[in-house]
Coordinates of C-alpha atoms in Angstrom, one line a residue:
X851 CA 0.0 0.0 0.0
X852 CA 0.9 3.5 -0.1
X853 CA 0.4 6.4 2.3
X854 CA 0.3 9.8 1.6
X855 CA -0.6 13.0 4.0
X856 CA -0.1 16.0 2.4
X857 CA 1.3 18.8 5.2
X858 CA -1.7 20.8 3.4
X859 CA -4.4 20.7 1.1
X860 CA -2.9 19.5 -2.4
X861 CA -4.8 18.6 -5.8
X862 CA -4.2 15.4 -7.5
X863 CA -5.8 13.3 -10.1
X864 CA -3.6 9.9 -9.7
X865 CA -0.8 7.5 -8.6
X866 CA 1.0 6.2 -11.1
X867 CA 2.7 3.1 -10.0
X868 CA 5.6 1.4 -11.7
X869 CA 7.1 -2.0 -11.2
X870 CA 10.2 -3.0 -12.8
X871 CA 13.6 -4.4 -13.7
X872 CA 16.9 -3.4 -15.9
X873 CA 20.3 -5.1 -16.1
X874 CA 22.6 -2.2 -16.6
X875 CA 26.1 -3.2 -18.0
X876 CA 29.6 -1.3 -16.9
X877 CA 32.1 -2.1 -20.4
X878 CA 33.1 -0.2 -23.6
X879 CA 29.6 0.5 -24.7
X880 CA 27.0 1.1 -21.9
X881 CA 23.8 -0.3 -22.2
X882 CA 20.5 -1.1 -20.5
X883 CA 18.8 -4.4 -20.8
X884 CA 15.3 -4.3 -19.7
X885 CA 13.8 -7.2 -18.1
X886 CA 9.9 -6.0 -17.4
X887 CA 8.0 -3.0 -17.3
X888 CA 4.7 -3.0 -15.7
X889 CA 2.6 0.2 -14.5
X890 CA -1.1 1.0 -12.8
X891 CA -2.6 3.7 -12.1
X892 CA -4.6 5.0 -8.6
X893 CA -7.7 6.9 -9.9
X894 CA -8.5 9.6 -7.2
X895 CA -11.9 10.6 -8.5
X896 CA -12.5 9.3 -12.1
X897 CA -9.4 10.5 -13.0
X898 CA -10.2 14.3 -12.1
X899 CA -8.6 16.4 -9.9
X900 CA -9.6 16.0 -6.5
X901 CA -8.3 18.1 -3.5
X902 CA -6.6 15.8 -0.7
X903 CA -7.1 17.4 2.6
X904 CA -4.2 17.5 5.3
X905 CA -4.8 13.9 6.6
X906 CA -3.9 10.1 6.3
X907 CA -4.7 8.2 3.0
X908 CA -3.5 4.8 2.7
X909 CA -4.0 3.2 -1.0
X910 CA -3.4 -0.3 -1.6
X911 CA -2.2 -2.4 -4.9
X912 CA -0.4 -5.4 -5.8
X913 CA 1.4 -6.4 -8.8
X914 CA 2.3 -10.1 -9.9
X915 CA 5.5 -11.2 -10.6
X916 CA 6.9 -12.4 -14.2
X917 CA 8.1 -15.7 -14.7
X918 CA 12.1 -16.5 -15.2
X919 CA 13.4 -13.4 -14.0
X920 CA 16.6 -13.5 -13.5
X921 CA 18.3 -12.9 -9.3
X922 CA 19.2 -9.3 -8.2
X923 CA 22.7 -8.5 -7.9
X924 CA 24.4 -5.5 -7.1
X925 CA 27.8 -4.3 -9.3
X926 CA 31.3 -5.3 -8.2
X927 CA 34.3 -4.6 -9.3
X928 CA 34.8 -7.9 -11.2
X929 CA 31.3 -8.0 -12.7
X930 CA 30.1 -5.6 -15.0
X931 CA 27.2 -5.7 -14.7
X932 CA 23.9 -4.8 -12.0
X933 CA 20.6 -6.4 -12.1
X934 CA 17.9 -4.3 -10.0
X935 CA 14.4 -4.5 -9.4
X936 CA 12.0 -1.5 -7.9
X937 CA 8.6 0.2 -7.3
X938 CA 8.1 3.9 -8.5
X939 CA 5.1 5.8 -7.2
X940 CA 4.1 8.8 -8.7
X941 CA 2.1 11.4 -7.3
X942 CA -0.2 12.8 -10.5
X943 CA -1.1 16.3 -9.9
X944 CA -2.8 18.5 -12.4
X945 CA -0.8 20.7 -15.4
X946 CA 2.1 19.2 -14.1
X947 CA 4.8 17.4 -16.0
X948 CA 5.8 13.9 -14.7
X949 CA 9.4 14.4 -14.1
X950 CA 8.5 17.6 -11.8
X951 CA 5.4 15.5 -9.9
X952 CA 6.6 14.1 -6.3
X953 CA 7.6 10.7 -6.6
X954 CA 9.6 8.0 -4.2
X955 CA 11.1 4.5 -5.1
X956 CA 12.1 1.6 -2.8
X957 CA 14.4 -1.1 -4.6
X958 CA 12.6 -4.6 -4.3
X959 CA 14.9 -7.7 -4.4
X960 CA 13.8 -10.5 -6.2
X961 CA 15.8 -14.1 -6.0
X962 CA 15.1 -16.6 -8.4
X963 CA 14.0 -19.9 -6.6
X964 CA 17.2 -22.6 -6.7
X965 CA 16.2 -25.4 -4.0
X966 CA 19.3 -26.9 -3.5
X967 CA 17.3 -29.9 -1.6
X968 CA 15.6 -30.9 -5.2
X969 CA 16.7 -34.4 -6.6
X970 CA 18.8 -32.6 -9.4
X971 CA 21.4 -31.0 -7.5
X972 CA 21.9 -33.2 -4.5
X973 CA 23.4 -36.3 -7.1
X974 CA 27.0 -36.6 -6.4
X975 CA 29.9 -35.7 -9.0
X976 CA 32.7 -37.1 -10.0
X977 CA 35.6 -36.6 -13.2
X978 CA 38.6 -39.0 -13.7
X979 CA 41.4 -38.2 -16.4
X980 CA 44.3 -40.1 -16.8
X981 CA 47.7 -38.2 -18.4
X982 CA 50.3 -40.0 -19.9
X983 CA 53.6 -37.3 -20.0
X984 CA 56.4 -40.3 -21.1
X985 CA 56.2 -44.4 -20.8
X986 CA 57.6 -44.4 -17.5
X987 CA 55.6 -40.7 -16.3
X988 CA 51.8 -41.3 -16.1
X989 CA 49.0 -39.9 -13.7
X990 CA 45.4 -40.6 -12.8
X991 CA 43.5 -37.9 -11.3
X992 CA 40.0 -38.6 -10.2
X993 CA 37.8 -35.1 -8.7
X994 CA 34.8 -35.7 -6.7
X995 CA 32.1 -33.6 -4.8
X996 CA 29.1 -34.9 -2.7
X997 CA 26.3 -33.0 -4.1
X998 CA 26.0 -30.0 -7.3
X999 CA 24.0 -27.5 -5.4
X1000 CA 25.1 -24.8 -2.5
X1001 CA 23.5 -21.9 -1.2
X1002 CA 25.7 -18.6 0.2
X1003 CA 27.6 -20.0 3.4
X1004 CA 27.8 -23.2 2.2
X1005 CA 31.4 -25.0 2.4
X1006 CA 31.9 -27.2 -0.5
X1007 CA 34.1 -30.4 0.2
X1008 CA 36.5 -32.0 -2.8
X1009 CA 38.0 -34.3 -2.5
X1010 CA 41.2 -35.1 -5.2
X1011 CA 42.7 -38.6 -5.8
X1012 CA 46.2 -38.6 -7.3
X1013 CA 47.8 -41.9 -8.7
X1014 CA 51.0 -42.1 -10.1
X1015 CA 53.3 -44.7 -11.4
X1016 CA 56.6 -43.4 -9.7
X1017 CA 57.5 -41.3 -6.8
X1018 CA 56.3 -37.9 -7.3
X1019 CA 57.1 -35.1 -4.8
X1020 CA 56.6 -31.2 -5.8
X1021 CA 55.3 -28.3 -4.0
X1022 CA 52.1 -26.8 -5.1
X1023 CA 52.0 -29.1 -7.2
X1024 CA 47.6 -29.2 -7.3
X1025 CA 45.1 -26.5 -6.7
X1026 CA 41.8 -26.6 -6.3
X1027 CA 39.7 -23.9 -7.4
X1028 CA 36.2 -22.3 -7.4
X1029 CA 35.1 -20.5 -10.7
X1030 CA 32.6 -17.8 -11.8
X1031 CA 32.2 -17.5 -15.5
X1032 CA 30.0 -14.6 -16.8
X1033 CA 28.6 -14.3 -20.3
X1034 CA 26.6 -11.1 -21.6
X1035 CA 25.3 -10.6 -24.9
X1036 CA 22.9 -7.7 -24.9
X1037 CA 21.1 -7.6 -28.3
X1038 CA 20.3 -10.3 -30.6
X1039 CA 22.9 -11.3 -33.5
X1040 CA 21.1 -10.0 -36.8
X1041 CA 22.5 -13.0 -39.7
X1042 CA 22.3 -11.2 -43.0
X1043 CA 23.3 -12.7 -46.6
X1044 CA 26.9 -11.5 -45.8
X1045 CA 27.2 -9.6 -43.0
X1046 CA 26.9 -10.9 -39.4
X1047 CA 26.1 -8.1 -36.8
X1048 CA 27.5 -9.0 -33.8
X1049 CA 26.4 -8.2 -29.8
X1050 CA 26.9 -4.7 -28.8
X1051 CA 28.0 -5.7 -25.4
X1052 CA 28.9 -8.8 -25.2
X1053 CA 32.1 -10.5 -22.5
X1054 CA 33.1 -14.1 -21.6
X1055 CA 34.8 -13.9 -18.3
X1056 CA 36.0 -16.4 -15.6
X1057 CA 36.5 -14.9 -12.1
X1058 CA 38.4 -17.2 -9.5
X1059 CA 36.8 -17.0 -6.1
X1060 CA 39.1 -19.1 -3.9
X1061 CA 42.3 -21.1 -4.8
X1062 CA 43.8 -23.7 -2.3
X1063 CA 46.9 -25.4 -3.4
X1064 CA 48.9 -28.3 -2.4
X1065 CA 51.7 -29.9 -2.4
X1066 CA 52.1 -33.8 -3.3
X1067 CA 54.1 -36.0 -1.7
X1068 CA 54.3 -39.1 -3.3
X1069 CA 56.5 -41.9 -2.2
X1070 CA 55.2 -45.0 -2.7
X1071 CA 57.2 -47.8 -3.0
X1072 CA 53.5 -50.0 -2.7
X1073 CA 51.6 -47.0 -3.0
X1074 CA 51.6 -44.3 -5.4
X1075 CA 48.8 -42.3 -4.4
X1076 CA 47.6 -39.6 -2.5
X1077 CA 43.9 -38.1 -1.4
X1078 CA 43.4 -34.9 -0.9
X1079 CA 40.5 -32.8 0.6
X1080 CA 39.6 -29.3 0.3
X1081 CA 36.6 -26.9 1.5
X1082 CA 35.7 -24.2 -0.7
X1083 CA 33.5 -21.7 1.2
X1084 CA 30.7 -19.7 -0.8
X1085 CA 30.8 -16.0 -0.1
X1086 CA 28.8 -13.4 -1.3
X1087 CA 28.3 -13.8 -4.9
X1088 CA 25.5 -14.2 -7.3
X1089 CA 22.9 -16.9 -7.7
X1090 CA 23.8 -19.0 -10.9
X1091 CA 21.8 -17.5 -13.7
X1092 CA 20.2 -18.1 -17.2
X1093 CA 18.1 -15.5 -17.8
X1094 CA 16.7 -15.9 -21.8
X1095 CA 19.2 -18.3 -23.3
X1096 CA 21.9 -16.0 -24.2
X1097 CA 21.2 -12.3 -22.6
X1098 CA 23.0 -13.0 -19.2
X1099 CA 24.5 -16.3 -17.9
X1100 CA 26.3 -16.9 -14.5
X1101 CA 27.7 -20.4 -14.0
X1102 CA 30.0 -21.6 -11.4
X1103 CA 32.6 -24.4 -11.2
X1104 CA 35.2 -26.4 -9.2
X1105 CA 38.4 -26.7 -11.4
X1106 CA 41.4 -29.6 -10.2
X1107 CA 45.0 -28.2 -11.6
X1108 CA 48.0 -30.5 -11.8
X1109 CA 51.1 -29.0 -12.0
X1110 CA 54.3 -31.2 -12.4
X1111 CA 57.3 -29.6 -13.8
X1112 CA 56.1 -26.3 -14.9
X1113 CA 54.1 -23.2 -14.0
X1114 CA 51.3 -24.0 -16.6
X1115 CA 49.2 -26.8 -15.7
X1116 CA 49.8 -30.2 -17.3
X1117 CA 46.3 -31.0 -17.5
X1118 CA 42.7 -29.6 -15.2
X1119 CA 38.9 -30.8 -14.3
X1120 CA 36.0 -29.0 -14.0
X1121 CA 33.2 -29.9 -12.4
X1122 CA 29.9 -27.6 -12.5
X1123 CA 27.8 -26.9 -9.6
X1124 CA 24.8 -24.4 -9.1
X1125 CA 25.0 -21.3 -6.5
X1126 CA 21.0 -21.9 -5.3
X1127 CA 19.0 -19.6 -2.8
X1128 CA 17.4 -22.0 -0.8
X1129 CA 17.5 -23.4 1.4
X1130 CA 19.1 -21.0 3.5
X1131 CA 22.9 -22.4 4.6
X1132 CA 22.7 -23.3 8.5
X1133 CA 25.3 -20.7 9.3
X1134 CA 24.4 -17.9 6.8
X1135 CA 27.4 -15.4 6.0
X1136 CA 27.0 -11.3 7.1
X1137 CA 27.4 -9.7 4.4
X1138 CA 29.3 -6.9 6.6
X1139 CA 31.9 -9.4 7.4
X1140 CA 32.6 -10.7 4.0
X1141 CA 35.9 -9.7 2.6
X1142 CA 34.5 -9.2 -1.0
X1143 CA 31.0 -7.1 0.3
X1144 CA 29.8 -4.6 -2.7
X1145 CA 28.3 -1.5 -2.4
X1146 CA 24.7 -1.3 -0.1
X1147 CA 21.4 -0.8 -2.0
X1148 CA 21.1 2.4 -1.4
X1149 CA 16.6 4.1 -1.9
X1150 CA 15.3 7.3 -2.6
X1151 CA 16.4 10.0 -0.6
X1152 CA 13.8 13.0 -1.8
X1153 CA 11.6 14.7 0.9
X1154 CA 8.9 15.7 -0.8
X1155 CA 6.5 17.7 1.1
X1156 CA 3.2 16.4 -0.9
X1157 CA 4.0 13.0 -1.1
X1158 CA 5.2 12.1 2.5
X1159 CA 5.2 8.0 1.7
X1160 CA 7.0 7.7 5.4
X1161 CA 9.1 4.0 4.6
X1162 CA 7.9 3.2 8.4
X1163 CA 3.9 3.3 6.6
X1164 CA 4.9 2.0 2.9
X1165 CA 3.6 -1.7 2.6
X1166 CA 3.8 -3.5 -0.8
X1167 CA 2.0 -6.7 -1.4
X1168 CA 3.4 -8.8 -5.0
X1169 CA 2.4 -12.3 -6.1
X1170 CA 2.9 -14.7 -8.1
X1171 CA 0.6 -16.4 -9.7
X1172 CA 2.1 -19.5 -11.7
X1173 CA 5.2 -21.8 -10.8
X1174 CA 7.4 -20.9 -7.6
X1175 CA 10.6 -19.8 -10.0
X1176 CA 10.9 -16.3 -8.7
X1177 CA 11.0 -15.3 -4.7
X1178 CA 11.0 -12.3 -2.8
X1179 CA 12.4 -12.2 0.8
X1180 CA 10.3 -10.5 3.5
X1181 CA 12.3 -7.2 4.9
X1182 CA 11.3 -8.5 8.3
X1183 CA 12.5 -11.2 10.3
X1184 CA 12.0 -14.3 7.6
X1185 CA 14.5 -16.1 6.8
X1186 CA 12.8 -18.3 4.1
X1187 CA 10.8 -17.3 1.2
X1188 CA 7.2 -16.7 2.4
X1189 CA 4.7 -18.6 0.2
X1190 CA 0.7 -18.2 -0.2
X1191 CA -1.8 -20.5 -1.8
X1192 CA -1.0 -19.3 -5.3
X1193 CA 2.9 -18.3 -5.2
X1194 CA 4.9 -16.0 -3.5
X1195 CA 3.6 -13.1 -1.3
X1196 CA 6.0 -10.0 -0.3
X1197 CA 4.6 -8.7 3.4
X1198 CA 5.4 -5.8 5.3
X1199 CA 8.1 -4.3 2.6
X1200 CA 9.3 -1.7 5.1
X1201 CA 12.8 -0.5 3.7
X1202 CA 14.2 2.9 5.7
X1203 CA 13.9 6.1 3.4
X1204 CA 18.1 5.8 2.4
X1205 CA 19.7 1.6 3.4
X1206 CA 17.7 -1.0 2.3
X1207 CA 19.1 -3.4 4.8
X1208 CA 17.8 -6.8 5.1
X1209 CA 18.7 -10.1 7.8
X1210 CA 21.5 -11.9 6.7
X1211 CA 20.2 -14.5 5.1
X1212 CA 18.0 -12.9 2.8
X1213 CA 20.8 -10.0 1.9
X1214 CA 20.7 -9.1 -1.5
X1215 CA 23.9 -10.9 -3.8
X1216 CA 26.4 -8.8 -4.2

């Protein structure tokens, strides 16, 4: 709902509500991808002007939200891009231009709804490569992880299985990594009789999150093998995303190096696993303690005298009325998605007039 109470009497003929998302990119060529646009309007009296007297008016609306939507995310330094959601209200008021009419916006996070627990991503993983160098110089590697889904907080185990057919001893000789890999193409390729016209923005990037290494110490003479384990924590990153095929894609990965003589790797596995958002990891990270936290979500500052919309008094209800692909996390207290009968139900959006802060474990992904 929104309130308004004018400090004195004020004309008006609407609110104008918008609801909305953009993904706006940070490379060479800047650009804006929207994701949805929707907008209602609050008749006050058939759309005529109508006087609103110094007192409280509350008017309630509700939007639904579109399916596969892809997570908010705020801008880092090693992503280029932002994904942000919001709610615009507009105060309408007569022989007025829009841009001039009092207005406030409150950024509304939307996650995409990953349930780790689901049959897909709790399978357990596992690569084996086997590298022969010389006749008498031959590994086996074998990489292994007990599940393919994670939420923030999570630690990942992998464990690493070395077997080789001499004594091998080297320092640092194996790292274990986990891997971010961002593609954006912002526009549609346009294939012509000749001519291809490519993205506008388009980047492939891989961003390493955490590297462990190792060193081997293999001595056999029965036994020419070693295990390793290693626990990759998830910090504050982005969901894994793929929002409309091609437009934006975040995977993730766990990549096994072997290094034996030189400082390029003789050979590497990767594994893929999926950054979920539920369920909720059982010791959730503070976002204020994470060494890689991005900038805060930061709302609407104005103070506009004729449209009060006090952030204590602004309540926004938004459903969903199809699958359960998209969530929104209460403001409150919850830490879990909150669900109704038909979908997804956002209650009590309370954000303060400047920091949208929310409880740990519903912070949006930086």
């Amino acid at each position: 709902s929104i309130t308004i109470q004018p400090k004195s009497a004020i004309k008006a003929t609407a609110i104008n509500i918008k609801f909305g998302g953009m993904i706006s990119i940070a490379s060479k060529e800047k650009g804006v991808i929207p994701v949805f646009q929707e907008s209602k309007s609050i008749l006050m009296n058939g759309g005529r002007s109508k006087a609103l007297q110094p007192k409280l008016y509350v008017f309630p609306f509700e939007f639904d939200v579109p399916d596969n939507i892809p997570s908010a995310m705020e801008r880092k330094k090693s992503l280029k891009m932002k994904i942000h959601y919001s709610l615009t209200a507009i105060l309408d008021r007569p022989m007025m231009p829009e841009s001039l009419c009092p207005r406030v916006e409150y950024p509304v996070v939307l996650l995409e709804y990953i349930n780790t627990a689901e049959n897909e991503y709790i399978k357990p993983l596992e690569k084996e490569r086997e590298i022969d160098i010389s006749s008498d110089e031959m590994y086996r590697i074998r990489l292994s992880i007990p599940k393919m889904g994670y939420t923030k907080g999570e630690s990942i185990p992998v464990t690493v299985i070395i077997n080789s057919f001499r004594k091998f001893i080297k320092d640092e000789a194996l790292t274990i990594q986990l891997i971010r890999k961002v593609e954006v193409q912002s526009q549609n390729t346009i294939s012509l009789t000749i001519t291809i016209h490519p993205f506008r923005n388009t980047f492939n990037e891989e961003h390493i999150l955490k590297t462990n290494s190792f060193d081997l110490n293999i001595i056999g003479p029965y036994n020419f093998s070693q295990s390793i384990t290693s626990h990759l924590l998830i910090r504050t990153t982005p969901p894994s995303i793929d929002y409309n095929d091609t437009t934006v894609k975040i995977n993730y990965k766990i990549r096994c190096q072997l290094f034996t003589d030189k400082k390029t790797p003789t050979t590497k596995l990767d594994i893929p696993i999926v950054v979920g958002t539920y369920p909720p990891a059982e010791n959730p990270i503070d976002d204020e303690d994470d060494e890689e936290l991005g900038e805060e979500m930061i709302g609407d500052d104005s103070d506009e005298e004729d449209l009060l919309s006090d952030a204590n008094h602004s309540e926004c209800e938004i459903h969903r009325s199809s699958s359960n692909s998209t969530q929104i996390y209460d403001q409150q207290m919850h830490t879990k998605p909150i669900k109704s009968g038909s979908g997804i139900s956002h209650q009590s959006y309370n954000p303060p007039p400047q920091l949208y802060n929310l409880p740990p474990s519903s912070q949006p992904y930086n």
